């Protein structure tokens, strides 16, 4: 769900494993050599921060045309990047700090039911307070009320967006360095450890569940309350800016924003389910996930709507409604896939899927401690169509909130292309991880459900 700026499950820690115990040396990415691992990590570390600035510049100042920055780069070389890169400012720091502190306060202060996360590789079970939906509603109400009563003009955020992204880029790198140091000197649980390689530790992270005290869960903050929340806040901001510029909000912007907000609402509605997914249960807190959620989500995930601010296409009621309905259907199917799997697991398979008893495989696996555990694999419903069918509606929904930009430029579709590559790669990695975990039971599942993502095709 949240940002992913590289392949997952990629680190291998000798003697530990993902999220596991103390480690001794840096291994290889699943399926890749050590040199490919280094090149991809260093490439993403170096490429992602400038890309965020180039994307912002092109969408805001270059009318979304890739040639606008390309021409500049051809004329000035590296200097072009230096010239367009806004310097961090005090205003940007204040906006980010106000938002971050408000979200941290809501995370700690709002009431919520206790939720116990899945068993970690070291046998721990993290405990959460499920108050994501309350934080989401509070944030949107407070933000729109501040605008409505004239206390704060959200258009300011758009006007300072370059500085905000620049400040986030550098601030989040510092944040990741602090996480790295914390992982070495004060890890929160036994689900931590070093690969012995600085770059890998910084990139993938040192800890699976870093916390401040017992209740401030850092990954919940970065992934959900900062990353996903900023996506919603920025989507509203872009509508307000378009209204300020043109005196109204175009139907293209309304459709795109509406779909994004429904998707994000679904995310917070289902936040405790997210605590059981790969982002939280398998990926450690490092540059890859934390920088990704603090910077990549607000900048890249919001980019189709950022383009629309100054390109208010009028789609007409029929086309706008058709896109809206198609997008809503995709979001619902994606939600239903996740819900089906969770419901099946939580009822121990004693449920109905599409009106029938579920098809299932009773699998066993051996934990790092050598204990044999049981798990259930669903082989009917959405999970009987393909092993990662849920990525199809995820990608399609992203397409539908991008398509109001129409087809003049490629850049509003960058997010869809990025997401497609990310999820196809993720499907391969998850298959590898599950095959290692479930062995012959996974092979049995693959025989029963032969397609990875798209039934009949792949
Ligand atoms: P999930 O965590 O939902 O699913 C994969 C896991 O589910 C597997 O590792 C396995 O874990 C278990 N599993 C696999 N097959 C079965 C089965 N047949 N029956 C029961 N359990 C099974 O994957 P993701 O984290 O990738 O996706 C979660 C949601 O986040 C999706 O909606 C996805 O679209 C979305 N997403 C969005 C992204 C974005 O950037 N927009 C990025 C990534 C995901 P176990 O070890 O428990 O068996």
Coordinates of C-alpha atoms and ligand atoms in Angstrom, one line a residue:
X1 CA 0.0 0.0 0.0
X2 CA 2.5 2.5 1.1
X3 CA 5.4 3.6 -1.0
X4 CA 8.0 1.2 -2.2
X5 CA 11.0 2.5 -4.0
X6 CA 12.7 -0.8 -4.6
X7 CA 12.1 -4.5 -4.5
X8 CA 11.0 -6.0 -1.2
X9 CA 12.2 -9.0 0.7
X10 CA 15.5 -8.3 -0.9
X11 CA 17.9 -8.4 2.0
X12 CA 19.2 -11.6 3.3
X13 CA 20.8 -11.6 6.7
X14 CA 22.9 -14.5 7.6
X15 CA 21.6 -16.1 10.7
X16 CA 18.7 -13.7 10.9
X17 CA 16.4 -13.5 7.9
X18 CA 13.8 -10.7 7.3
X19 CA 13.2 -9.0 10.5
X20 CA 15.2 -11.7 12.3
X21 CA 17.9 -11.8 14.9
X22 CA 21.5 -10.5 14.9
X23 CA 23.3 -10.8 11.6
X24 CA 26.8 -11.1 10.5
X25 CA 27.2 -10.2 6.8
X26 CA 25.5 -8.8 3.8
X27 CA 24.0 -11.3 1.4
X28 CA 22.3 -10.9 -1.9
X29 CA 19.0 -9.9 -3.2
X30 CA 16.8 -12.8 -3.9
X31 CA 17.5 -13.9 -7.5
X32 CA 20.3 -11.2 -8.0
X33 CA 24.0 -11.1 -7.5
X34 CA 25.6 -8.9 -4.8
X35 CA 26.8 -6.5 -7.4
X36 CA 23.3 -6.0 -8.8
X37 CA 22.0 -5.6 -5.2
X38 CA 24.6 -2.8 -4.6
X39 CA 23.9 -1.1 -7.9
X40 CA 20.1 -1.1 -7.4
X41 CA 20.4 0.2 -3.8
X42 CA 22.9 2.9 -4.7
X43 CA 21.0 3.8 -7.9
X44 CA 17.7 4.3 -5.9
X45 CA 19.5 6.2 -3.1
X46 CA 21.0 8.6 -5.7
X47 CA 18.2 8.7 -8.3
X48 CA 15.0 9.1 -6.2
X49 CA 15.7 12.4 -4.4
X50 CA 16.5 14.4 -7.6
X51 CA 13.7 12.7 -9.5
X52 CA 11.2 14.0 -6.9
X53 CA 12.4 17.6 -7.7
X54 CA 12.4 17.0 -11.5
X55 CA 8.9 15.6 -11.4
X56 CA 7.6 18.6 -9.3
X57 CA 9.4 21.1 -11.6
X58 CA 8.0 19.5 -14.8
X59 CA 4.4 19.2 -13.5
X60 CA 4.3 22.7 -12.0
X61 CA 6.6 24.8 -14.2
X62 CA 6.9 22.7 -17.4
X63 CA 3.2 22.0 -18.1
X64 CA 3.9 18.3 -17.6
X65 CA 6.2 18.1 -20.7
X66 CA 9.3 15.9 -20.1
X67 CA 11.0 18.1 -22.8
X68 CA 10.9 21.1 -20.5
X69 CA 13.5 19.7 -18.2
X70 CA 15.3 17.7 -20.9
X71 CA 16.0 20.9 -22.9
X72 CA 17.3 22.6 -19.8
X73 CA 19.5 19.6 -18.9
X74 CA 20.9 19.5 -22.5
X75 CA 21.7 23.2 -22.3
X76 CA 23.1 23.4 -18.8
X77 CA 24.0 19.8 -17.8
X78 CA 24.1 19.1 -14.1
X79 CA 23.7 22.8 -13.4
X80 CA 20.1 22.5 -14.6
X81 CA 19.3 20.4 -11.6
X82 CA 21.0 22.8 -9.2
X83 CA 19.0 25.7 -10.7
X84 CA 15.6 24.1 -10.4
X85 CA 16.2 22.6 -7.0
X86 CA 14.4 24.8 -4.4
X87 CA 16.4 25.4 -1.2
X88 CA 14.7 24.2 2.1
X89 CA 13.1 27.2 3.8
X90 CA 11.8 28.1 7.2
X91 CA 8.2 28.2 5.9
X92 CA 8.5 24.7 4.5
X93 CA 10.0 23.5 7.8
X94 CA 7.1 25.1 9.7
X95 CA 4.4 23.5 7.5
X96 CA 6.0 20.0 7.7
X97 CA 6.6 20.3 11.5
X98 CA 3.0 21.5 12.1
X99 CA 1.6 18.6 10.1
X100 CA 4.0 16.0 11.5
X101 CA 3.5 17.0 15.1
X102 CA -0.3 17.1 14.7
X103 CA -0.3 13.6 13.3
X104 CA 2.0 12.4 16.0
X105 CA -0.3 13.9 18.6
X106 CA -3.4 12.2 17.0
X107 CA -1.5 8.9 16.9
X108 CA -0.9 9.0 20.6
X109 CA -4.0 10.8 21.9
X110 CA -7.0 9.4 20.0
X111 CA -8.7 6.4 21.5
X112 CA -8.7 3.1 19.6
X113 CA -9.1 -0.6 20.1
X114 CA -6.1 -2.7 20.8
X115 CA -4.8 -4.6 17.8
X116 CA -2.3 -7.4 18.1
X117 CA -0.1 -7.7 15.0
X118 CA 1.1 -11.0 13.4
X119 CA 3.9 -13.0 15.0
X120 CA 7.2 -11.6 14.0
X121 CA 10.2 -13.8 12.9
X122 CA 11.6 -13.5 16.4
X123 CA 8.3 -14.5 18.0
X124 CA 7.2 -11.0 19.1
X125 CA 3.6 -9.7 18.6
X126 CA 3.5 -5.9 18.3
X127 CA 0.5 -4.2 19.8
X128 CA -1.2 -1.2 18.1
X129 CA -3.9 1.3 18.8
X130 CA -6.4 1.2 15.9
X131 CA -7.2 4.9 15.7
X132 CA -6.3 5.5 12.0
X133 CA -9.8 6.2 10.8
X134 CA -10.3 8.7 13.7
X135 CA -7.0 10.4 12.9
X136 CA -8.0 10.6 9.2
X137 CA -11.4 12.1 9.8
X138 CA -10.0 14.6 12.3
X139 CA -7.2 15.7 10.0
X140 CA -9.5 16.3 7.0
X141 CA -12.1 18.1 9.2
X142 CA -9.4 20.3 10.9
X143 CA -7.7 21.1 7.5
X144 CA -10.9 22.1 5.7
X145 CA -12.2 24.0 8.7
X146 CA -8.9 26.0 8.9
X147 CA -9.4 26.9 5.2
X148 CA -13.2 27.6 5.6
X149 CA -12.6 29.9 8.6
X150 CA -9.7 31.7 7.0
X151 CA -7.1 30.5 9.5
X152 CA -4.9 28.9 6.9
X153 CA -4.9 29.0 3.1
X154 CA -4.0 25.5 1.8
X155 CA -3.0 27.1 -1.5
X156 CA 0.2 28.2 0.4
X157 CA 1.2 24.6 0.5
X158 CA 1.0 24.4 -3.3
X159 CA 2.9 27.7 -3.6
X160 CA 5.7 26.3 -1.4
X161 CA 5.6 22.8 -2.7
X162 CA 9.1 22.7 -4.2
X163 CA 10.6 23.9 -0.9
X164 CA 8.4 21.5 1.0
X165 CA 9.6 18.5 -1.1
X166 CA 13.2 19.7 -0.9
X167 CA 13.0 20.0 2.9
X168 CA 11.3 16.6 3.1
X169 CA 14.1 15.0 1.0
X170 CA 16.9 16.2 3.3
X171 CA 14.9 16.0 6.6
X172 CA 13.9 12.4 5.8
X173 CA 17.5 11.4 5.1
X174 CA 18.5 12.7 8.5
X175 CA 15.5 10.8 10.0
X176 CA 16.7 7.6 8.3
X177 CA 20.3 8.2 9.7
X178 CA 18.7 8.5 13.2
X179 CA 16.8 5.3 12.7
X180 CA 20.1 3.6 11.7
X181 CA 21.8 4.9 14.8
X182 CA 18.8 3.9 17.0
X183 CA 18.9 0.4 15.5
X184 CA 22.5 0.1 16.6
X185 CA 22.3 1.6 20.1
X186 CA 18.8 1.2 21.3
X187 CA 16.7 -1.3 19.3
X188 CA 13.1 -1.6 20.4
X189 CA 12.8 -5.3 20.1
X190 CA 14.7 -8.5 19.2
X191 CA 13.4 -8.0 15.6
X192 CA 16.5 -6.1 14.7
X193 CA 20.1 -6.6 13.7
X194 CA 22.8 -5.5 11.3
X195 CA 23.9 -7.1 8.0
X196 CA 27.4 -5.8 8.7
X197 CA 27.1 -3.6 5.7
X198 CA 26.3 0.1 6.2
X199 CA 24.6 0.7 2.9
X200 CA 22.3 -2.3 3.3
X201 CA 21.5 -1.4 6.9
X202 CA 20.7 2.2 6.0
X203 CA 18.7 1.2 2.9
X204 CA 16.7 -1.7 4.3
X205 CA 16.7 -0.6 7.9
X206 CA 17.9 -2.1 11.2
X207 CA 14.6 -2.7 13.0
X208 CA 11.3 -4.3 12.1
X209 CA 9.2 -2.5 14.7
X210 CA 11.1 0.6 15.9
X211 CA 9.2 2.5 18.6
X212 CA 9.6 5.5 20.8
X213 CA 8.5 4.4 24.2
X214 CA 6.1 1.6 24.1
X215 CA 3.3 3.3 22.1
X216 CA 4.8 5.5 19.4
X217 CA 5.2 3.1 16.5
X218 CA 7.5 4.7 14.0
X219 CA 6.4 2.8 10.9
X220 CA 2.7 3.5 11.6
X221 CA 3.7 7.2 11.8
X222 CA 5.8 7.3 8.6
X223 CA 3.7 4.9 6.4
X224 CA 0.2 5.7 7.5
X225 CA -0.1 8.9 9.5
X226 CA 2.5 10.9 7.5
X227 CA 2.7 9.3 4.0
X228 CA -0.9 8.2 3.4
X229 CA -2.3 11.2 5.3
X230 CA -0.3 13.7 3.3
X231 CA -1.6 12.1 0.1
X232 CA -5.2 13.0 1.2
X233 CA -4.2 16.4 2.5
X234 CA -2.4 17.3 -0.8
X235 CA -5.2 16.0 -2.9
X236 CA -7.5 18.5 -1.2
X237 CA -4.9 21.2 -1.4
X238 CA -4.6 20.8 -5.2
X239 CA -8.4 21.2 -5.5
X240 CA -8.3 24.4 -3.4
X241 CA -5.4 25.8 -5.5
X242 CA -7.3 25.1 -8.7
X243 CA -10.3 26.9 -7.3
X244 CA -8.1 29.9 -6.4
X245 CA -6.6 29.9 -9.9
X246 CA -9.7 29.4 -12.1
X247 CA -12.6 30.2 -9.7
X248 CA -13.9 26.6 -9.9
X249 CA -12.8 23.0 -9.7
X250 CA -12.9 21.1 -13.0
X251 CA -14.7 17.8 -13.3
X252 CA -11.3 16.1 -14.2
X253 CA -9.9 17.3 -10.8
X254 CA -13.1 16.2 -9.0
X255 CA -13.0 12.7 -10.4
X256 CA -9.3 12.2 -9.7
X257 CA -9.5 13.6 -6.2
X258 CA -12.7 11.7 -5.4
X259 CA -11.1 8.4 -6.4
X260 CA -7.9 9.1 -4.5
X261 CA -9.8 10.0 -1.4
X262 CA -12.0 6.9 -1.6
X263 CA -8.8 4.8 -1.9
X264 CA -7.2 6.5 1.1
X265 CA -10.4 6.3 3.1
X266 CA -10.4 2.5 2.4
X267 CA -6.8 2.4 3.5
X268 CA -7.6 4.0 6.9
X269 CA -10.7 1.9 7.3
X270 CA -8.5 -1.2 6.9
X271 CA -5.4 0.1 8.7
X272 CA -5.2 -2.8 11.0
X273 CA -5.2 -5.1 8.0
X274 CA -2.2 -3.1 6.7
X275 CA -0.3 -3.9 9.9
X276 CA -0.4 -7.6 8.7
X277 CA 1.0 -6.9 5.2
X278 CA 4.5 -7.1 3.9
X279 CA 5.2 -3.4 4.4
X280 CA 4.9 -3.7 8.1
X281 CA 5.3 -7.4 8.9
X282 CA 8.4 -8.1 6.7
X283 CA 10.1 -4.8 5.7
X284 CA 12.4 -3.1 8.2
X285 CA 12.3 0.7 8.8
X286 CA 15.1 2.1 6.6
X287 CA 15.5 4.5 3.7
X288 CA 13.5 2.2 1.4
X289 CA 10.3 2.2 3.4
X290 CA 10.5 5.3 5.6
X291 CA 12.0 7.8 3.1
X292 CA 9.7 6.3 0.6
X293 CA 6.6 7.0 2.7
X294 CA 7.8 10.4 3.9
X295 CA 8.8 11.7 0.5
X296 CA 7.9 9.4 -2.4
X297 CA 4.2 9.1 -1.4
X298 CA 3.5 12.8 -1.1
X299 CA 5.4 13.7 -4.2
X300 CA 4.9 10.8 -6.7
X301 CA 1.5 9.3 -5.5
X302 CA -0.1 12.7 -5.7
X303 CA 1.4 13.6 -9.1
X304 CA -1.6 13.0 -11.4
X305 CA -3.6 15.6 -9.4
X306 CA -0.6 18.0 -9.2
X307 CA -0.6 18.0 -13.0
X308 CA -4.4 18.7 -13.1
X309 CA -4.0 21.9 -11.0
X310 CA -2.9 23.9 -14.0
X311 CA -4.6 21.6 -16.6
X312 CA -8.2 21.7 -15.7
X313 CA -9.6 19.4 -18.5
X314 CA -13.4 19.4 -18.8
X315 CA -14.5 15.8 -19.3
X316 CA -18.2 16.3 -19.5
X317 CA -20.7 14.6 -17.1
X318 CA -20.9 11.2 -19.0
X319 CA -17.1 10.6 -19.3
X320 CA -16.5 11.9 -15.8
X321 CA -19.1 9.6 -14.3
X322 CA -17.8 6.6 -16.4
X323 CA -14.3 7.1 -15.1
X324 CA -15.6 7.6 -11.5
X325 CA -17.7 4.4 -11.6
X326 CA -14.9 2.3 -13.1
X327 CA -12.4 3.6 -10.6
X328 CA -14.7 3.0 -7.6
X329 CA -15.3 -0.6 -8.9
X330 CA -11.5 -1.2 -9.0
X331 CA -11.0 0.2 -5.5
X332 CA -13.9 -2.0 -4.2
X333 CA -12.5 -5.2 -5.8
X334 CA -9.0 -4.4 -4.4
X335 CA -10.5 -4.0 -1.0
X336 CA -12.6 -7.1 -1.3
X337 CA -9.5 -9.2 -2.2
X338 CA -7.7 -8.0 0.9
X339 CA -10.9 -8.5 3.0
X340 CA -11.5 -12.0 1.6
X341 CA -8.0 -13.2 2.6
X342 CA -8.2 -11.6 6.0
X343 CA -11.7 -12.9 6.8
X344 CA -10.6 -16.4 5.6
X345 CA -7.6 -16.4 7.9
X346 CA -9.3 -14.9 10.9
X347 CA -12.2 -17.5 10.8
X348 CA -9.7 -20.3 10.2
X349 CA -11.3 -21.1 6.9
X350 CA -14.8 -21.4 8.5
X351 CA -16.5 -19.0 6.2
X352 CA -18.1 -18.7 2.8
X353 CA -16.3 -17.2 -0.2
X354 CA -18.6 -16.1 -3.0
X355 CA -21.4 -18.1 -1.4
X356 CA -19.5 -21.4 -1.1
X357 CA -17.2 -23.2 1.3
X358 CA -13.7 -21.9 0.6
X359 CA -11.1 -23.9 -1.4
X360 CA -8.1 -24.2 0.9
X361 CA -4.7 -25.7 1.4
X362 CA -3.6 -26.6 4.9
X363 CA 0.0 -25.7 4.9
X364 CA 2.7 -26.1 7.5
X365 CA 6.0 -24.3 7.8
X366 CA 9.0 -24.2 10.1
X367 CA 9.9 -20.9 11.9
X368 CA 13.4 -19.6 12.6
X369 CA 13.2 -21.2 16.0
X370 CA 12.5 -24.6 14.4
X371 CA 8.9 -24.7 15.5
X372 CA 6.4 -26.1 13.1
X373 CA 3.3 -23.9 12.5
X374 CA 0.1 -24.3 10.5
X375 CA -1.3 -21.8 8.0
X376 CA -4.1 -21.7 5.5
X377 CA -3.9 -20.7 1.9
X378 CA -7.2 -19.7 0.1
X379 CA -7.6 -21.2 -3.3
X380 CA -11.0 -19.8 -4.3
X381 CA -12.6 -16.4 -4.7
X382 CA -10.2 -13.7 -5.9
X383 CA -7.3 -15.8 -4.6
X384 CA -8.4 -18.6 -7.0
X385 CA -8.2 -16.4 -10.1
X386 CA -4.4 -15.7 -9.7
X387 CA -2.0 -15.7 -6.8
X388 CA -1.7 -11.9 -6.7
X389 CA -4.9 -10.9 -8.5
X390 CA -5.4 -8.0 -6.0
X391 CA -2.7 -6.0 -7.9
X392 CA -4.8 -5.8 -11.0
X393 CA -7.6 -3.6 -9.5
X394 CA -4.8 -1.7 -7.6
X395 CA -3.1 -0.7 -10.8
X396 CA -6.4 -0.1 -12.6
X397 CA -7.7 2.2 -9.9
X398 CA -4.5 4.2 -10.2
X399 CA -5.1 4.4 -14.0
X400 CA -8.6 5.7 -13.5
X401 CA -7.5 8.6 -11.2
X402 CA -4.7 9.5 -13.7
X403 CA -6.8 9.3 -16.9
X404 CA -8.7 12.6 -16.2
X405 CA -5.3 14.2 -17.3
X406 CA -6.1 12.8 -20.8
X407 CA -3.2 12.0 -23.1
X408 CA -1.3 15.1 -23.9
X409 CA 1.7 14.2 -21.7
X410 CA 3.2 11.0 -20.3
X411 CA 4.2 12.3 -16.8
X412 CA 0.7 12.2 -15.2
X413 CA 0.9 8.4 -15.9
X414 CA 4.3 8.0 -14.2
X415 CA 2.7 6.8 -11.0
X416 CA 0.7 4.0 -12.8
X417 CA 3.9 2.8 -14.7
X418 CA 5.9 2.9 -11.5
X419 CA 3.2 1.0 -9.6
X420 CA 2.9 -1.6 -12.3
X421 CA 6.6 -2.3 -12.3
X422 CA 6.6 -2.3 -8.5
X423 CA 3.7 -4.8 -8.1
X424 CA 4.9 -7.2 -10.8
X425 CA 8.3 -7.3 -9.1
X426 CA 6.5 -7.7 -5.7
X427 CA 4.5 -10.6 -7.0
X428 CA 7.7 -12.4 -8.1
X429 CA 9.4 -11.7 -4.7
X430 CA 6.3 -12.7 -2.7
X431 CA 6.1 -15.9 -4.6
X432 CA 9.8 -16.6 -3.8
X433 CA 9.2 -15.8 -0.1
X434 CA 6.2 -18.0 0.1
X435 CA 7.9 -20.9 -1.7
X436 CA 10.7 -20.7 0.8
X437 CA 8.2 -20.6 3.6
X438 CA 5.6 -23.2 2.5
X439 CA 7.8 -25.4 0.2
X440 CA 5.6 -28.2 -1.3
X441 CA 2.4 -26.5 -0.1
X442 CA 3.2 -23.4 -2.2
X443 CA 3.9 -25.7 -5.2
X444 CA 0.5 -27.3 -4.7
X445 CA -1.1 -23.8 -4.6
X446 CA 0.8 -22.9 -7.8
X447 CA -0.6 -26.0 -9.5
X448 CA -4.2 -25.2 -8.4
X449 CA -3.8 -21.5 -9.2
X450 CA -1.2 -21.3 -12.0
X451 CA -1.3 -17.6 -12.8
X452 CA 0.8 -15.0 -10.8
X453 CA -1.2 -11.9 -11.4
X454 CA -3.4 -11.8 -14.5
X455 CA -5.6 -14.9 -15.1
X456 CA -4.8 -16.5 -18.5
X457 CA -1.9 -14.2 -19.2
X458 CA 0.8 -14.1 -16.5
Ligands
LIG1 P1 -0.4 -9.1 1.1 O1 0.4 -8.9 2.3 O2 -1.8 -8.7 1.2 O3 -0.4 -10.6 0.6 C1 0.7 -11.4 0.4 C2 0.8 -12.4 1.6 O4 -0.5 -13.0 1.8 C3 1.8 -13.4 1.4 O5 3.1 -13.0 1.7 C4 1.3 -14.5 2.3 O6 1.7 -14.2 3.6 C5 -0.2 -14.4 2.2 N1 -0.9 -15.2 1.2 C6 -0.4 -15.4 -0.1 N2 -1.3 -16.1 -0.8 C7 -2.3 -16.4 0.1 C8 -3.5 -17.2 0.0 N3 -3.9 -17.8 -1.2 N4 -4.3 -17.3 1.0 C9 -4.0 -16.7 2.2 N5 -2.9 -15.9 2.4 C10 -2.0 -15.8 1.3 O7 0.3 -8.4 -0.1 P2 0.7 -6.9 -0.2 O8 1.3 -6.3 1.0 O9 1.5 -6.8 -1.5 O10 -0.7 -6.1 -0.5 C11 -1.5 -5.6 0.5 C12 -2.4 -4.4 -0.2 O11 -1.5 -3.3 -0.4 C13 -3.0 -4.8 -1.5 O12 -4.2 -4.2 -1.7 C14 -2.0 -4.2 -2.5 O13 -2.7 -3.9 -3.7 C15 -1.6 -2.9 -1.8 N6 -0.3 -2.4 -2.2 C16 -0.2 -1.1 -2.6 C17 1.0 -0.5 -3.0 C18 1.1 0.9 -3.4 O14 2.2 1.4 -3.4 N7 0.0 1.5 -3.8 C19 2.2 -1.3 -2.8 C20 2.0 -2.6 -2.3 C21 0.8 -3.1 -2.0 P3 1.8 -15.3 4.8 O15 3.2 -15.3 5.2 O16 1.0 -14.7 5.9 O17 1.2 -16.6 4.3

